[in-house]
CSV table of C-alpha atoms and ligand atoms in Angstrom, one decimal:
chain,number,residue,atom,x,y,z
A,282,VAL,CA,-20.1,82.1,31.5
A,283,VAL,CA,-18.3,85.3,30.9
A,284,GLN,CA,-16.6,86.7,33.9
A,285,VAL,CA,-16.6,90.5,33.9
A,286,ALA,CA,-16.0,91.3,37.6
A,287,HIS,CA,-12.3,91.7,37.1
A,288,LEU,CA,-12.9,94.3,34.4
A,289,GLU,CA,-14.4,96.8,36.8
A,290,PRO,CA,-11.9,99.6,37.3
A,291,THR,CA,-10.0,99.4,40.6
A,292,GLN,CA,-11.4,101.5,43.4
A,293,LEU,CA,-10.1,102.5,46.8
A,294,ASP,CA,-11.9,99.6,48.4
A,295,ASP,CA,-9.9,97.1,46.2
A,296,ILE,CA,-6.7,98.2,47.9
A,297,TYR,CA,-5.3,96.9,51.2
A,298,ILE,CA,-2.9,99.5,52.7
A,299,SER,CA,-0.7,98.3,55.5
A,300,VAL,CA,1.3,100.7,57.6
A,301,LYS,CA,4.3,99.3,59.6
A,302,THR,CA,4.8,101.0,62.9
A,303,THR,CA,6.1,100.5,66.4
A,304,LYS,CA,4.9,101.6,69.9
A,305,ASN,CA,7.4,104.4,70.2
A,306,PHE,CA,6.0,106.1,67.1
A,307,HIS,CA,2.3,105.8,67.9
A,308,GLN,CA,2.1,109.4,69.2
A,309,SER,CA,4.7,111.1,67.1
A,310,ARG,CA,4.0,109.5,63.7
A,311,LEU,CA,0.7,107.6,63.7
A,312,ARG,CA,-1.4,110.5,65.0
A,313,LEU,CA,-0.1,112.7,62.2
A,314,ILE,CA,-1.0,110.3,59.4
A,315,ILE,CA,-4.3,109.2,61.0
A,316,ASP,CA,-5.3,112.9,61.1
A,317,THR,CA,-4.2,113.6,57.5
A,318,TRP,CA,-4.2,111.1,54.6
A,319,VAL,CA,-5.7,108.1,56.5
A,320,THR,CA,-9.0,110.2,56.8
A,321,LEU,CA,-9.3,109.4,53.0
A,322,ALA,CA,-8.8,105.7,53.4
A,323,ARG,CA,-9.9,104.8,56.9
A,324,GLN,CA,-11.6,101.5,56.0
A,325,GLN,CA,-8.7,100.4,53.8
A,326,THR,CA,-5.7,101.1,56.0
A,327,TYR,CA,-4.4,98.7,58.6
A,328,PHE,CA,-1.6,99.4,61.1
A,329,PHE,CA,0.9,96.7,62.1
A,330,THR,CA,2.5,97.4,65.4
A,331,ASP,CA,4.1,95.7,68.4
A,332,ALA,CA,2.0,96.8,71.4
A,333,ASP,CA,-1.7,97.4,72.3
A,334,ASP,CA,-2.8,101.0,72.4
A,335,LEU,CA,-6.3,101.8,73.4
A,336,GLU,CA,-6.0,105.4,72.7
A,337,ILE,CA,-4.9,104.9,69.0
A,338,GLN,CA,-7.4,102.0,68.6
A,339,LYS,CA,-10.2,104.4,69.4
A,340,LEU,CA,-9.3,106.5,66.5
A,341,LEU,CA,-9.5,103.6,64.0
A,342,PRO,CA,-12.2,101.2,62.8
A,343,SER,CA,-12.2,98.1,65.0
A,344,GLY,CA,-9.5,95.5,64.1
A,345,HIS,CA,-7.3,98.1,62.2
A,346,LEU,CA,-4.6,98.3,64.8
A,347,ILE,CA,-2.9,94.9,64.8
A,348,ASN,CA,-0.5,94.0,67.5
A,349,THR,CA,1.8,91.5,65.8
A,350,ASN,CA,3.7,90.8,69.1
A,351,CYS,CA,6.9,91.1,67.0
A,352,SER,CA,9.7,92.5,69.0
A,353,SER,CA,9.8,96.3,69.0
A,354,ASP,CA,13.3,96.9,67.7
A,355,HIS,CA,14.7,97.9,64.3
A,356,SER,CA,16.3,94.5,63.8
A,357,ARG,CA,16.0,92.6,60.6
A,358,LYS,CA,14.0,89.9,62.3
A,359,SER,CA,11.3,92.1,63.8
A,360,LEU,CA,10.9,94.1,60.6
A,361,CYS,CA,10.4,90.9,58.6
A,362,CYS,CA,8.1,89.6,61.3
A,363,LYS,CA,5.8,92.6,60.8
A,364,MET,CA,6.0,92.3,57.0
A,365,ALA,CA,5.0,88.6,57.3
A,366,PHE,CA,1.9,89.7,59.2
A,367,GLU,CA,1.1,92.4,56.7
A,368,TYR,CA,1.3,89.8,53.9
A,369,ASP,CA,-0.8,87.2,55.6
A,370,ASN,CA,-3.5,89.7,56.6
A,371,TYR,CA,-3.6,91.0,53.0
A,372,MET,CA,-4.0,87.5,51.7
A,373,ALA,CA,-7.0,87.0,54.0
A,374,SER,CA,-8.5,90.2,52.7
A,375,ASN,CA,-9.4,89.2,49.2
A,376,LYS,CA,-8.4,92.6,47.8
A,377,ARG,CA,-6.8,93.3,44.4
A,378,TRP,CA,-3.8,95.2,45.7
A,379,PHE,CA,-1.4,95.0,48.6
A,380,CYS,CA,0.3,98.3,49.3
A,381,HIS,CA,2.8,98.6,52.1
A,382,VAL,CA,4.1,101.9,53.6
A,383,ASP,CA,6.0,103.1,56.6
A,384,ASP,CA,4.5,105.3,59.3
A,385,ASP,CA,6.6,108.3,58.1
A,386,THR,CA,4.9,108.2,54.7
A,387,TYR,CA,2.2,110.5,53.3
A,388,VAL,CA,0.0,108.7,50.8
A,389,ASN,CA,-1.9,110.8,48.2
A,390,ILE,CA,-4.9,108.5,48.1
A,391,PRO,CA,-6.6,109.6,44.8
A,392,GLN,CA,-3.3,109.3,43.0
A,393,LEU,CA,-2.6,105.9,44.4
A,394,VAL,CA,-6.0,104.7,43.1
A,395,ALA,CA,-5.3,106.3,39.7
A,396,LEU,CA,-2.0,104.5,39.5
A,397,LEU,CA,-3.4,101.1,40.3
A,398,GLN,CA,-6.2,101.6,37.7
A,399,LYS,CA,-3.5,101.5,35.1
A,400,TYR,CA,-2.4,98.0,36.0
A,401,ASN,CA,-4.3,94.7,35.9
A,402,HIS,CA,-4.4,93.1,39.4
A,403,SER,CA,-4.7,89.7,37.8
A,404,GLU,CA,-1.3,90.1,36.2
A,405,GLU,CA,1.8,90.0,38.2
A,406,TRP,CA,3.0,93.5,39.2
A,407,TYR,CA,5.6,94.7,41.7
A,408,LEU,CA,5.4,98.5,41.8
A,409,GLY,CA,7.8,100.6,43.8
A,410,LYS,CA,10.9,102.7,43.8
A,411,PRO,CA,14.4,101.4,44.3
A,412,SER,CA,16.8,103.4,46.3
A,413,LEU,CA,19.9,102.0,44.7
A,414,ARG,CA,20.9,102.6,41.1
A,415,HIS,CA,21.9,99.0,40.7
A,416,PRO,CA,20.6,95.6,41.9
A,417,LEU,CA,21.5,94.5,45.4
A,418,GLU,CA,24.3,92.0,45.3
A,419,ILE,CA,24.7,89.4,48.0
A,420,ILE,CA,26.8,86.3,48.5
A,421,ASP,CA,25.0,83.1,47.6
A,422,ARG,CA,25.2,81.1,50.9
A,423,ASN,CA,24.8,77.8,49.0
A,424,ASN,CA,27.7,78.7,46.7
A,425,PRO,CA,29.9,81.3,48.4
A,426,VAL,CA,32.0,82.1,45.3
A,427,GLN,CA,28.8,83.1,43.5
A,428,LYS,CA,27.1,86.5,44.0
A,429,LEU,CA,23.5,86.8,43.4
A,430,ALA,CA,21.8,90.1,42.5
A,431,PHE,CA,18.2,91.4,42.5
A,432,TRP,CA,16.2,94.6,42.5
A,433,PHE,CA,14.1,95.7,45.5
A,434,ALA,CA,11.7,98.5,46.1
A,435,THR,CA,12.4,100.6,49.2
A,436,GLY,CA,9.7,100.0,51.8
A,437,GLY,CA,9.8,103.6,52.9
A,438,ALA,CA,8.7,104.8,49.4
A,439,GLY,CA,5.8,102.4,49.3
A,440,ILE,CA,5.4,99.0,47.7
A,441,CYS,CA,2.3,97.8,45.8
A,442,ILE,CA,1.9,94.1,44.8
A,443,SER,CA,-0.9,92.8,42.7
A,444,LYS,CA,-3.1,89.9,43.9
A,445,ALA,CA,-1.7,87.6,41.1
A,446,LEU,CA,1.8,88.2,42.2
A,447,ALA,CA,1.0,88.0,45.9
A,448,LEU,CA,-0.5,84.5,45.2
A,449,LYS,CA,2.7,83.5,43.4
A,450,MET,CA,4.6,84.5,46.5
A,451,LEU,CA,2.6,82.3,48.8
A,452,PRO,CA,5.0,79.3,48.9
A,453,HIS,CA,7.8,81.7,49.9
A,454,ALA,CA,6.0,84.3,52.0
A,455,GLY,CA,2.9,82.7,53.4
A,456,GLY,CA,2.3,81.6,57.0
A,457,GLY,CA,5.3,83.6,58.3
A,458,LYS,CA,7.8,82.1,55.7
A,459,LEU,CA,8.8,85.7,54.8
A,460,MET,CA,10.5,85.8,58.1
A,461,THR,CA,12.4,82.6,57.5
A,462,VAL,CA,13.6,83.9,54.1
A,463,GLY,CA,14.7,87.2,55.7
A,464,GLU,CA,16.7,85.2,58.2
A,465,LYS,CA,18.3,83.1,55.6
A,466,ILE,CA,19.5,85.9,53.4
A,467,ARG,CA,20.0,88.2,56.5
A,468,LEU,CA,18.3,91.2,54.9
A,469,PRO,CA,15.5,93.6,56.0
A,470,ASP,CA,11.9,93.2,55.0
A,471,ASP,CA,11.8,95.2,51.8
A,472,CYS,CA,15.0,93.5,50.5
A,473,THR,CA,13.4,90.2,51.4
A,474,VAL,CA,10.3,91.0,49.4
A,475,GLY,CA,12.5,92.0,46.4
A,476,TYR,CA,14.5,88.7,46.8
A,477,ILE,CA,11.3,86.6,46.7
A,478,ILE,CA,9.8,88.5,43.7
A,479,ASN,CA,12.8,89.4,41.6
A,480,TYR,CA,15.3,86.6,42.4
A,481,ILE,CA,13.1,83.6,43.2
A,482,LEU,CA,10.1,84.4,41.0
A,483,HIS,CA,11.9,86.4,38.3
A,484,LYS,CA,9.4,89.2,38.2
A,485,GLU,CA,10.6,92.6,37.3
A,486,LEU,CA,10.2,95.7,39.5
A,487,THR,CA,8.2,98.4,37.8
A,488,VAL,CA,9.6,101.7,38.9
A,489,ILE,CA,7.1,104.3,40.0
A,490,ASN,CA,8.8,107.7,40.0
A,491,GLU,CA,5.9,109.3,41.9
A,492,PHE,CA,6.9,107.3,45.1
A,493,HIS,CA,9.3,109.1,47.4
A,494,SER,CA,11.1,107.9,50.4
A,495,HIS,CA,13.4,110.1,52.5
A,496,LEU,CA,16.4,108.4,50.9
A,497,GLU,CA,15.9,110.8,48.0
A,498,ALA,CA,16.1,114.6,48.0
A,499,LEU,CA,12.5,115.5,48.9
A,500,TRP,CA,13.2,119.3,48.7
A,501,GLN,CA,13.7,118.9,44.9
A,502,ILE,CA,10.1,118.0,44.3
A,503,ARG,CA,8.6,121.1,42.5
A,504,VAL,CA,5.5,122.6,44.0
A,505,PRO,CA,3.3,122.3,40.8
A,506,GLU,CA,4.3,118.6,40.7
A,507,ILE,CA,3.2,117.8,44.3
A,508,LYS,CA,-0.4,116.9,43.2
A,509,ASN,CA,0.9,114.3,40.8
A,510,GLN,CA,3.1,112.5,43.4
A,511,ILE,CA,1.9,109.4,45.3
A,512,THR,CA,4.0,109.2,48.4
A,513,PHE,CA,6.2,111.5,50.4
A,514,SER,CA,8.2,111.2,53.5
A,515,TYR,CA,10.5,113.3,55.8
A,516,ALA,CA,13.6,112.9,57.8
A,517,LYS,CA,16.3,114.7,59.7
A,518,TYR,CA,19.9,114.1,58.7
A,519,GLY,CA,22.1,115.7,61.3
A,520,ASP,CA,20.8,119.3,61.4
A,521,LYS,CA,19.5,119.2,57.9
A,522,ASN,CA,15.9,118.5,57.2
A,523,ASN,CA,15.0,116.4,54.2
A,524,ILE,CA,11.4,117.5,53.7
A,525,VAL,CA,9.1,118.6,50.9
A,526,ARG,CA,9.5,122.3,50.4
A,527,LEU,CA,6.1,124.1,50.0
A,528,GLU,CA,4.3,127.0,51.5
A,529,GLY,CA,1.8,126.3,54.1
A,530,PHE,CA,1.9,126.0,57.9
A,531,ASP,CA,4.8,127.4,59.8
A,532,GLU,CA,7.7,124.9,59.9
A,533,ASN,CA,7.6,124.9,63.7
A,534,LYS,CA,4.0,123.8,63.6
A,535,ASP,CA,4.4,121.4,60.7
A,536,PRO,CA,8.0,120.2,60.7
A,537,THR,CA,7.2,117.1,58.5
A,538,ARG,CA,5.2,119.3,56.0
A,539,PHE,CA,2.5,116.6,56.0
A,540,TRP,CA,-0.2,119.1,57.1
A,541,SER,CA,0.9,121.5,54.4
A,542,ILE,CA,0.9,118.8,51.8
A,543,HIS,CA,-2.5,117.6,52.9
A,544,CYS,CA,-4.0,121.1,52.8
A,545,HIS,CA,-2.3,121.8,49.4
A,546,LEU,CA,-4.0,118.7,48.0
A,547,PHE,CA,-7.3,118.9,49.8
A,548,PRO,CA,-7.8,122.6,50.7
A,549,TYR,CA,-11.4,122.2,51.8
A,550,THR,CA,-10.8,119.6,54.5
A,551,LYS,CA,-11.0,120.1,58.2
A,552,HIS,CA,-8.1,122.1,59.8
A,553,CYS,CA,-7.1,123.5,56.3
A,554,ALA,CA,-9.1,126.7,56.5
A,555,ASN,CA,-6.6,128.3,58.8
A,556,MET,CA,-3.5,127.5,56.7
A,557,PRO,CA,-1.9,130.7,55.6
A,558,ARG,CA,-1.8,130.8,51.8
B,64,UDP,N1,10.1,100.5,62.9
B,64,UDP,C1,9.7,99.4,63.6
B,64,UDP,N2,10.4,99.0,64.7
B,64,UDP,C2,11.5,99.8,65.1
B,64,UDP,C3,11.9,100.9,64.4
B,64,UDP,C4,11.1,101.2,63.3
B,64,UDP,O1,8.8,98.7,63.2
B,64,UDP,O2,12.1,99.4,66.1
B,64,UDP,C5,9.3,100.9,61.7
B,64,UDP,C6,8.9,102.3,61.7
B,64,UDP,O3,7.7,102.5,62.4
B,64,UDP,C7,8.8,102.6,60.2
B,64,UDP,C8,9.9,101.7,59.6
B,64,UDP,O4,10.1,100.7,60.6
B,64,UDP,O5,7.6,102.3,59.7
B,64,UDP,C9,11.2,102.5,59.3
B,64,UDP,O6,11.6,103.1,60.5
B,64,UDP,P1,12.3,104.5,60.5
B,64,UDP,O7,11.6,105.4,59.6
B,64,UDP,O8,12.5,105.0,61.9
B,64,UDP,O9,13.8,104.2,59.9
B,64,UDP,P2,14.3,104.2,58.4
B,64,UDP,O10,14.6,102.7,58.1
B,64,UDP,O11,13.3,104.8,57.5
B,64,UDP,O12,15.6,105.0,58.4
B,65,MN,MN1,11.8,106.2,57.7
């Protein structure tokens, strides 16, 4: 019997998008992404948080706001706790790709689909953008004179993992083990994922230059290039804003630039008609 199902090109519905969030950001960050890019992937996007929220739940398909009951702080443990839930829920979903983003990320959905069409989900792929120019070095706790080094993709820029690789991770990440590993090496969730994939499983990170976290200079993205990028973010450092620079809505109305990016990419969608251009 010839199996051809896996040869079908990857579609949006083959992707599981998980967003990590926390109750304090439901109003300020979640609403913004639910109203913008999530409208293009409502059925494929799941939100992992730490509290119930009926108001947000009403905006999403049922079961898409997942209260992990992980503690709501920025500690290593609670971040790994959420990532462990994201991983386990992805594994239960049977989808080809697991993509993780933060709640301050804009995802250009058609470009994400186009990217994943270039890779075979039944091969092992770890796609993302490192924020260091070198591998992360940590002390090997089993052998303290030895350092060990590995690459990791920054969670805030987006991480995509193929089904084949996710399956290989199972003994180290499944059933909440991701949290145990994170505790052992005392590193946050994205580093822990890198440790499992690059150090334990010896799989390379494939750098996707079109992923952008706020650890890089977002204002340097050129306007004609915006449509080719896959993720964006925003941040405030002191009194300087690290945001994508483009024309669109007034900065007071759209400080993150997500509405302006959304309307730049999809000018005919709701709320974009009144963007000055
Ligand atoms: N986050 C969380 N719990 C917290 C703080 C943050 O789950 O107590 C999530 C947040 O919703 C976001 C990610 O962790 O998806 C990164 O947080 P943030 O952007 O505030 O900080 P960064 O690490 O990017 O500086
Ligand atoms: Mn962030």
